[in-house]
Amino acid sequence: MEGSSESNSRGLNTSGVSEFLPAERIIIADRSKSLSHIGYLRSLHKEDSSFRVNDDDSGVRPLKCEDVSLRQWLDNPDRSVDAFECFHIFRQIVEIVNAAHSQGVVVLNARPSCFVMSSFNRVSFIESASCSDSGSDEERVKDTTTTRKSQEEFQPFPMKEILGMEMSWYTSPEEDTGGSPSTYASDVYRLGVLLFELFCPVSSREEKSRTMSSLRHRVLAPQILLNWPKEASFCLWLLHPEPSYRPSMSELLKSEFINEPRESLEEREAAIELRDRIEEQELLLEFLFLIQQRKQETADKLKDTVSLLSSDIDQVLKRQLSLKQKGNDVLSFLVSRKRIRQGAEGAGTEDNTIEDTLESTLLESSRLMRNFKKLESVYFATRYRQIKASAAASASAADKPIARYYSALSSDAKSSLTQPSKDHTNDSRQGGWIDPFLEGLCKYLTFSKLRVKADLKQGDLLNSANLVCAIGFDRDGELFATAGVNKKIKIFECESIINDGRDIHYPVVELATRSKISGICWNSYIKSQIASSNFEGVVQVWDVARGQLVTEMKEHEKRVWSIDISTADPTLLASGSDDGSVKLWSINQGVSIGTIKTKANVCCVQFPSESGRSLAFGSADHRVYYYDLRNPKVPLCTMIGHTKTVSNVRFVDSSTLVSSSTDNTLKLWDLSMSVSGVNEAPVHSFMGHTNLKNFVGLSVSDGYVATGSETNEVYVYHKAFPMPVLSYKFENVDPVSGLEVDDASQFISSVCWRGQSSTLVAANSTGNIKILEMV
């Protein structure tokens, strides 16, 4: 080629192979045809409709968001060689160059930075980002690469430097040394360099520079020689230093390498699309299988649950049938007496009785339905524990899954209906859950509300130091004592307060102390004896009948929070203190007879009613400890589950206790469920009240658990269920005006049941004391 022309590059379509063929610099084969790009391409367009010039303002194909520069694609450090992919890209560029050569045009910029790739690696030849209309190549590189400055730090090969090196890599030997004009052979050389880059990826800029420098001397990297020998041989042919020894475009297109049978682009795209569709189907199948598996597991569990319910229904029906058979005569007698009595009272009374019965039934049903989900969860938890205990008792059953055990349980129950006397022992064991659950359900539904039986009105309500810290009933439930920050123990007669409608109630006995009182406890054997603990760490024993101090014990170093006198051994007293110790005292001797040291403050102590040889206490380390006092060095059981200070513990029975904490919960613990001396699974967590910072009291009676709340309410739970049975809110009445006022700072500070009755006494932080009754 003897002539050349420089102009803005423009894009043109080449037989569907590439959307555009812009030429940054074009050399025309005939000097007489030295035209501008656009003029020349338009003349080509008149002669050959296969070339179409983009005639918009820019004349350059706009880049799309999914396009990627071939240079960036080649320099991806994670790129691996896909032979088909690389050949597909190379073949497109060969056809673009051939289309230009067939029209007598030399493509000077057959370099990666002048190509972009879109979906399925479709290659388009665009105006080089490194060129402009005028100036040297170096200036053009500098001008155009400034737009990419913000991206350079993220590129493995900074674009500015790579574009400069790329121009030297793609300059043929004759152009570099002799200054000869570019020819068709120069474009073939550039194709050889491109083929080498396609099949020889490198991971660093330094390695890239070394590899491309060696390529100038036709020294190929070992990796392409070993892995792609055909491609390496073809590269050497295209890179021959003598232009005349390089193939022409027609020879190149007819070569065995280019025409070797390979997948077509359409086949490749179809294969990829088919693979994607298969993968989508596999994903859908996996999703459906997962749903099926989970639903099947749910169905299996539901089947086991229905089997368990069927078994339990059979058990209850069998019991009911047995009771009906035994009680037919008794029921007939009672019904006949009821009819006689109703007849004497008149029809109106009969109607009222039926109406009352219906109302009661509806009320109970309504309460049951409101808490149906919780009752259901308790039922299944109860059954699970019973099944687990039964399985643990039988070595053979221990290896069976729960579902199989349910099935066996159901079949056994059905056979027992047809043959009731066959296995009476097994039948009793399976039905062992019925009585405790039924008892809890009946007790839960027995009472409907807490009502006030009496208000204890004292003459010093205006005194700000009226916080009641402790309440306790005596042995017979006749007297109760209150004590707190007013440094007094006041003894009241319960029936007198309930029956006398006085404006002010006075204690029958009042005992004055030197310090604020934190706890009190009556002696269950000596009716007139009461013990107290105070903020100075002193434990005192009083004779209420004489109003005198009997014994004073001063071994604790800090405040004593709680005391308890053993019911089984009324001479034994325990105290827990902020000094991290539990002390055991002999009331008769007036000295401590044992000490349990802990690492945290002890907030509460409690003996079980049946034994003086064991003790439970709660600690500021969030744990409840149960000790055998014959071995006080190590706890027999540690109960872990609270997240804040344990403020109170009370025994429900010999093997069950309840604890309260400032974490807003009460927890019920079964001591028999301990594993290696640790119990981390409470039977229930009672929730409904509010308790985050104050000690709000705790008392237990006949399975009912009473506690206070920082909402100034009294809550009553039953040990069988985690939700409240009843609650009562103290009215906050101004003692001067008599009007109800809102004071969020008030809270219930102490509660105590009256023995095993349905009556309890509760006090709040202002000294307001009420006698409440479940009705």
Coordinates of N, CA and C in Angstrom, one line a residue, residues 594-710:
G594 N -22.7 -24.4 110.2 CA -22.2 -24.8 108.8 C -22.3 -23.6 107.9
T595 N -21.4 -23.6 106.9 CA -21.4 -22.5 105.9 C -21.1 -23.0 104.5
I596 N -21.9 -22.6 103.6 CA -21.7 -22.9 102.2 C -21.2 -21.6 101.5
K597 N -20.0 -21.6 101.0 CA -19.4 -20.4 100.3 C -19.7 -20.5 98.8
T598 N -20.1 -19.3 98.3 CA -20.3 -19.2 96.8 C -19.5 -18.0 96.3
K599 N -19.6 -17.9 95.0 CA -18.8 -16.8 94.3 C -19.7 -15.5 94.1
A600 N -20.9 -15.6 94.4 CA -21.8 -14.5 94.1 C -22.8 -14.3 95.3
N601 N -23.5 -13.1 95.3 CA -24.4 -12.8 96.3 C -25.5 -13.9 96.4
V602 N -25.9 -14.3 97.6 CA -27.0 -15.2 97.8 C -28.3 -14.4 98.1
C603 N -29.3 -14.5 97.3 CA -30.5 -13.7 97.5 C -31.7 -14.4 98.1
C604 N -31.7 -15.7 98.2 CA -32.8 -16.4 98.7 C -32.4 -17.8 99.1
V605 N -33.1 -18.3 100.2 CA -32.8 -19.7 100.7 C -34.2 -20.4 101.0
Q606 N -34.2 -21.7 100.9 CA -35.5 -22.4 101.1 C -35.2 -23.9 101.4
F607 N -35.8 -24.4 102.5 CA -35.7 -25.8 102.8 C -36.9 -26.5 102.2
P608 N -36.8 -27.7 101.7 CA -38.0 -28.5 101.4 C -38.8 -28.8 102.6
S609 N -40.1 -28.9 102.5 CA -40.9 -29.1 103.7 C -40.7 -30.5 104.4
E610 N -40.3 -31.5 103.6 CA -40.2 -32.8 104.1 C -38.8 -33.2 104.7
S611 N -37.8 -32.3 104.5 CA -36.5 -32.7 104.9 C -35.7 -31.4 105.4
G612 N -34.9 -31.7 106.4 CA -34.0 -30.7 106.9 C -32.5 -30.9 106.5
R613 N -32.4 -31.9 105.6 CA -31.0 -32.3 105.1 C -30.7 -31.8 103.8
S614 N -31.6 -31.0 103.2 CA -31.3 -30.4 101.9 C -31.8 -29.0 101.9
L615 N -31.2 -28.2 100.9 CA -31.5 -26.8 100.9 C -31.3 -26.3 99.4
A616 N -32.1 -25.3 99.0 CA -32.0 -24.7 97.7 C -31.8 -23.2 98.0
F617 N -31.0 -22.6 97.1 CA -30.8 -21.1 97.2 C -30.6 -20.6 95.8
G618 N -30.9 -19.3 95.6 CA -30.7 -18.6 94.4 C -29.6 -17.5 94.5
S619 N -29.0 -17.3 93.4 CA -27.8 -16.4 93.5 C -27.8 -15.4 92.4
A620 N -26.9 -14.4 92.6 CA -26.8 -13.3 91.7 C -26.1 -13.7 90.4
D621 N -25.5 -15.0 90.4 CA -24.9 -15.5 89.2 C -25.9 -16.2 88.3
H622 N -27.2 -15.9 88.5 CA -28.3 -16.4 87.6 C -28.6 -17.8 87.8
R623 N -28.1 -18.5 88.8 CA -28.3 -19.9 89.0 C -29.0 -20.3 90.3
V624 N -29.6 -21.4 90.3 CA -30.2 -22.0 91.5 C -29.4 -23.2 91.9
Y625 N -29.1 -23.3 93.2 CA -28.3 -24.5 93.6 C -29.1 -25.3 94.6
Y626 N -29.0 -26.6 94.5 CA -29.6 -27.5 95.5 C -28.5 -28.4 96.1
Y627 N -28.5 -28.3 97.5 CA -27.4 -29.0 98.2 C -28.0 -30.1 99.1
D628 N -27.2 -31.1 99.2 CA -27.4 -32.1 100.3 C -26.5 -31.6 101.4
L629 N -27.1 -31.2 102.5 CA -26.3 -30.6 103.6 C -25.3 -31.5 104.3
R630 N -25.5 -32.8 104.0 CA -24.5 -33.8 104.5 C -23.2 -33.7 103.7
N631 N -23.2 -33.1 102.5 CA -22.0 -32.9 101.7 C -22.1 -31.5 101.1
P632 N -21.8 -30.5 101.9 CA -22.0 -29.1 101.5 C -20.9 -28.6 100.6
K633 N -19.9 -29.4 100.2 CA -18.8 -28.9 99.4 C -19.2 -28.7 97.9
V634 N -20.1 -29.6 97.4 CA -20.5 -29.7 96.0 C -22.0 -29.7 95.9
P635 N -22.6 -28.9 95.1 CA -24.1 -28.9 94.9 C -24.6 -30.2 94.3
L636 N -25.7 -30.7 94.8 CA -26.3 -31.9 94.3 C -26.8 -31.6 92.9
C637 N -27.3 -30.4 92.7 CA -27.9 -30.0 91.4 C -27.7 -28.5 91.2
T638 N -27.3 -28.1 90.0 CA -27.2 -26.7 89.6 C -28.2 -26.5 88.5
M639 N -29.1 -25.5 88.7 CA -30.2 -25.2 87.7 C -29.8 -24.0 86.9
I640 N -29.6 -24.1 85.6 CA -29.1 -23.0 84.8 C -30.2 -22.7 83.7
G641 N -30.6 -21.5 83.7 CA -31.6 -21.1 82.7 C -32.0 -19.6 82.8
H642 N -31.9 -19.0 84.0 CA -32.2 -17.6 84.2 C -31.1 -16.8 83.6
T643 N -31.4 -15.6 83.2 CA -30.4 -14.7 82.6 C -30.1 -13.5 83.5
K644 N -30.7 -13.4 84.6 CA -30.4 -12.4 85.6 C -30.5 -13.0 87.0
T645 N -30.4 -12.1 88.0 CA -30.3 -12.5 89.4 C -31.6 -13.3 89.8
V646 N -31.3 -14.4 90.5 CA -32.4 -15.2 91.0 C -32.8 -14.7 92.4
S647 N -34.0 -14.1 92.5 CA -34.4 -13.4 93.7 C -35.2 -14.2 94.7
N648 N -35.9 -15.3 94.2 CA -36.6 -16.2 95.2 C -36.7 -17.6 94.7
V649 N -36.7 -18.5 95.6 CA -36.9 -19.9 95.3 C -38.0 -20.5 96.3
R650 N -38.8 -21.3 95.8 CA -39.8 -22.0 96.7 C -40.0 -23.4 96.2
F651 N -40.1 -24.4 97.2 CA -40.4 -25.7 96.8 C -41.9 -25.9 96.6
V652 N -42.2 -26.6 95.5 CA -43.6 -26.9 95.2 C -43.9 -28.3 95.8
D653 N -43.0 -29.2 95.7 CA -43.0 -30.5 96.5 C -41.6 -30.9 96.7
S654 N -41.4 -32.1 97.1 CA -40.0 -32.6 97.5 C -39.1 -32.6 96.3
S655 N -39.6 -32.8 95.1 CA -38.7 -32.9 93.9 C -38.9 -31.8 92.9
T656 N -39.7 -30.8 93.2 CA -40.0 -29.7 92.3 C -39.9 -28.4 93.0
L657 N -39.2 -27.4 92.4 CA -39.2 -26.1 92.9 C -39.3 -25.0 91.9
V658 N -39.8 -23.8 92.3 CA -39.9 -22.7 91.4 C -39.0 -21.6 91.8
S659 N -38.5 -20.9 90.8 CA -37.5 -19.8 91.1 C -38.0 -18.6 90.3
S660 N -37.8 -17.4 90.9 CA -38.1 -16.2 90.2 C -36.8 -15.4 90.0
S661 N -36.9 -14.5 89.0 CA -35.7 -13.8 88.6 C -36.1 -12.4 88.0
T662 N -35.1 -11.5 88.0 CA -35.4 -10.2 87.4 C -35.2 -10.3 85.9
D663 N -35.3 -11.5 85.3 CA -35.3 -11.6 83.8 C -36.7 -11.7 83.3
N664 N -37.7 -11.4 84.2 CA -39.1 -11.4 83.8 C -39.8 -12.8 83.8
T665 N -39.1 -13.8 84.4 CA -39.7 -15.1 84.3 C -39.7 -15.8 85.7
L666 N -40.6 -16.8 85.9 CA -40.5 -17.8 86.9 C -40.2 -19.1 86.2
K667 N -39.4 -19.9 86.8 CA -39.1 -21.2 86.1 C -39.3 -22.3 87.1
L668 N -40.0 -23.4 86.6 CA -40.3 -24.6 87.3 C -39.2 -25.7 87.0
W669 N -38.6 -26.2 88.1 CA -37.5 -27.2 87.9 C -37.9 -28.5 88.5
D670 N -37.6 -29.6 87.8 CA -37.8 -30.9 88.3 C -36.4 -31.5 88.6
L671 N -36.2 -31.7 89.9 CA -34.8 -32.1 90.4 C -34.5 -33.4 89.8
S672 N -35.4 -34.3 89.5 CA -35.1 -35.6 89.0 C -34.6 -35.6 87.6
M673 N -34.7 -34.5 86.9 CA -34.3 -34.4 85.5 C -32.9 -33.9 85.3
S674 N -32.1 -33.8 86.4 CA -30.8 -33.4 86.4 C -29.9 -34.4 85.7
V675 N -28.9 -34.0 84.9 CA -28.0 -34.8 84.3 C -26.6 -34.4 84.7
S676 N -25.9 -35.4 85.4 CA -24.5 -35.1 85.9 C -24.5 -33.9 86.8
G677 N -25.6 -33.7 87.6 CA -25.6 -32.6 88.6 C -26.0 -31.3 88.0
V678 N -26.5 -31.2 86.7 CA -26.8 -30.0 86.0 C -28.2 -30.1 85.4
N679 N -29.0 -29.1 85.6 CA -30.4 -29.1 84.9 C -30.5 -27.8 84.2
E680 N -30.5 -27.9 82.9 CA -30.6 -26.8 82.0 C -32.0 -26.7 81.3
A681 N -32.9 -27.6 81.7 CA -34.2 -27.7 81.0 C -35.3 -27.5 82.0
P682 N -35.8 -26.3 82.3 CA -36.9 -26.1 83.2 C -38.2 -26.7 82.6
V683 N -39.1 -27.2 83.5 CA -40.3 -27.8 83.0 C -41.2 -26.7 82.3
H684 N -41.3 -25.6 83.0 CA -42.0 -24.4 82.4 C -41.2 -23.1 82.7
S685 N -41.4 -22.1 81.8 CA -41.0 -20.8 82.1 C -42.3 -19.9 82.2
F686 N -42.7 -19.5 83.4 CA -43.9 -18.8 83.6 C -43.7 -17.3 83.2
M687 N -44.5 -16.8 82.2 CA -44.3 -15.5 81.7 C -45.7 -14.8 81.7
G688 N -45.7 -13.5 81.9 CA -46.9 -12.7 81.9 C -46.7 -11.4 82.8
H689 N -46.0 -11.6 83.9 CA -45.8 -10.5 84.8 C -44.5 -9.7 84.3
T690 N -44.2 -8.6 85.0 CA -43.1 -7.8 84.7 C -42.2 -7.7 85.9
N691 N -40.9 -8.1 85.7 CA -40.0 -8.1 86.8 C -38.5 -7.9 86.3
L692 N -38.1 -6.7 86.3 CA -36.8 -6.4 85.7 C -35.7 -5.9 86.7
K693 N -36.2 -5.3 87.8 CA -35.2 -4.7 88.7 C -35.5 -4.9 90.2
N694 N -36.7 -5.2 90.6 CA -37.1 -5.3 92.0 C -37.4 -6.7 92.4
F695 N -37.3 -7.0 93.7 CA -37.8 -8.2 94.3 C -39.3 -8.1 94.5
V696 N -40.0 -9.0 93.9 CA -41.5 -8.8 93.9 C -42.2 -9.9 94.6
G697 N -41.5 -10.8 95.3 CA -42.1 -11.8 96.1 C -42.5 -13.0 95.4
L698 N -42.6 -14.1 96.1 CA -42.9 -15.4 95.5 C -43.5 -16.3 96.6
S699 N -44.6 -17.0 96.3 CA -45.2 -17.9 97.3 C -46.0 -19.0 96.6
V700 N -46.0 -20.2 97.2 CA -46.5 -21.4 96.6 C -47.6 -22.0 97.6
S701 N -48.7 -22.5 97.0 CA -49.7 -23.2 97.8 C -50.5 -24.1 96.9
D702 N -50.5 -25.4 97.2 CA -51.3 -26.4 96.5 C -51.2 -26.3 95.0
G703 N -50.0 -26.1 94.5 CA -49.7 -26.0 93.1 C -49.9 -24.6 92.5
Y704 N -50.5 -23.7 93.2 CA -50.6 -22.3 92.7 C -49.4 -21.5 93.1
V705 N -48.9 -20.7 92.2 CA -47.7 -19.9 92.4 C -48.1 -18.4 92.3
A706 N -47.9 -17.7 93.4 CA -48.2 -16.2 93.4 C -47.0 -15.4 93.3
T707 N -47.0 -14.4 92.5 CA -45.8 -13.5 92.4 C -46.3 -12.0 92.2
G708 N -45.5 -11.1 92.5 CA -45.8 -9.7 92.2 C -45.3 -9.3 90.8
S709 N -45.6 -8.0 90.4 CA -45.2 -7.5 89.2 C -44.9 -6.0 89.3
E710 N -44.0 -5.5 88.5 CA -43.6 -4.1 88.5 C -44.7 -3.2 87.9

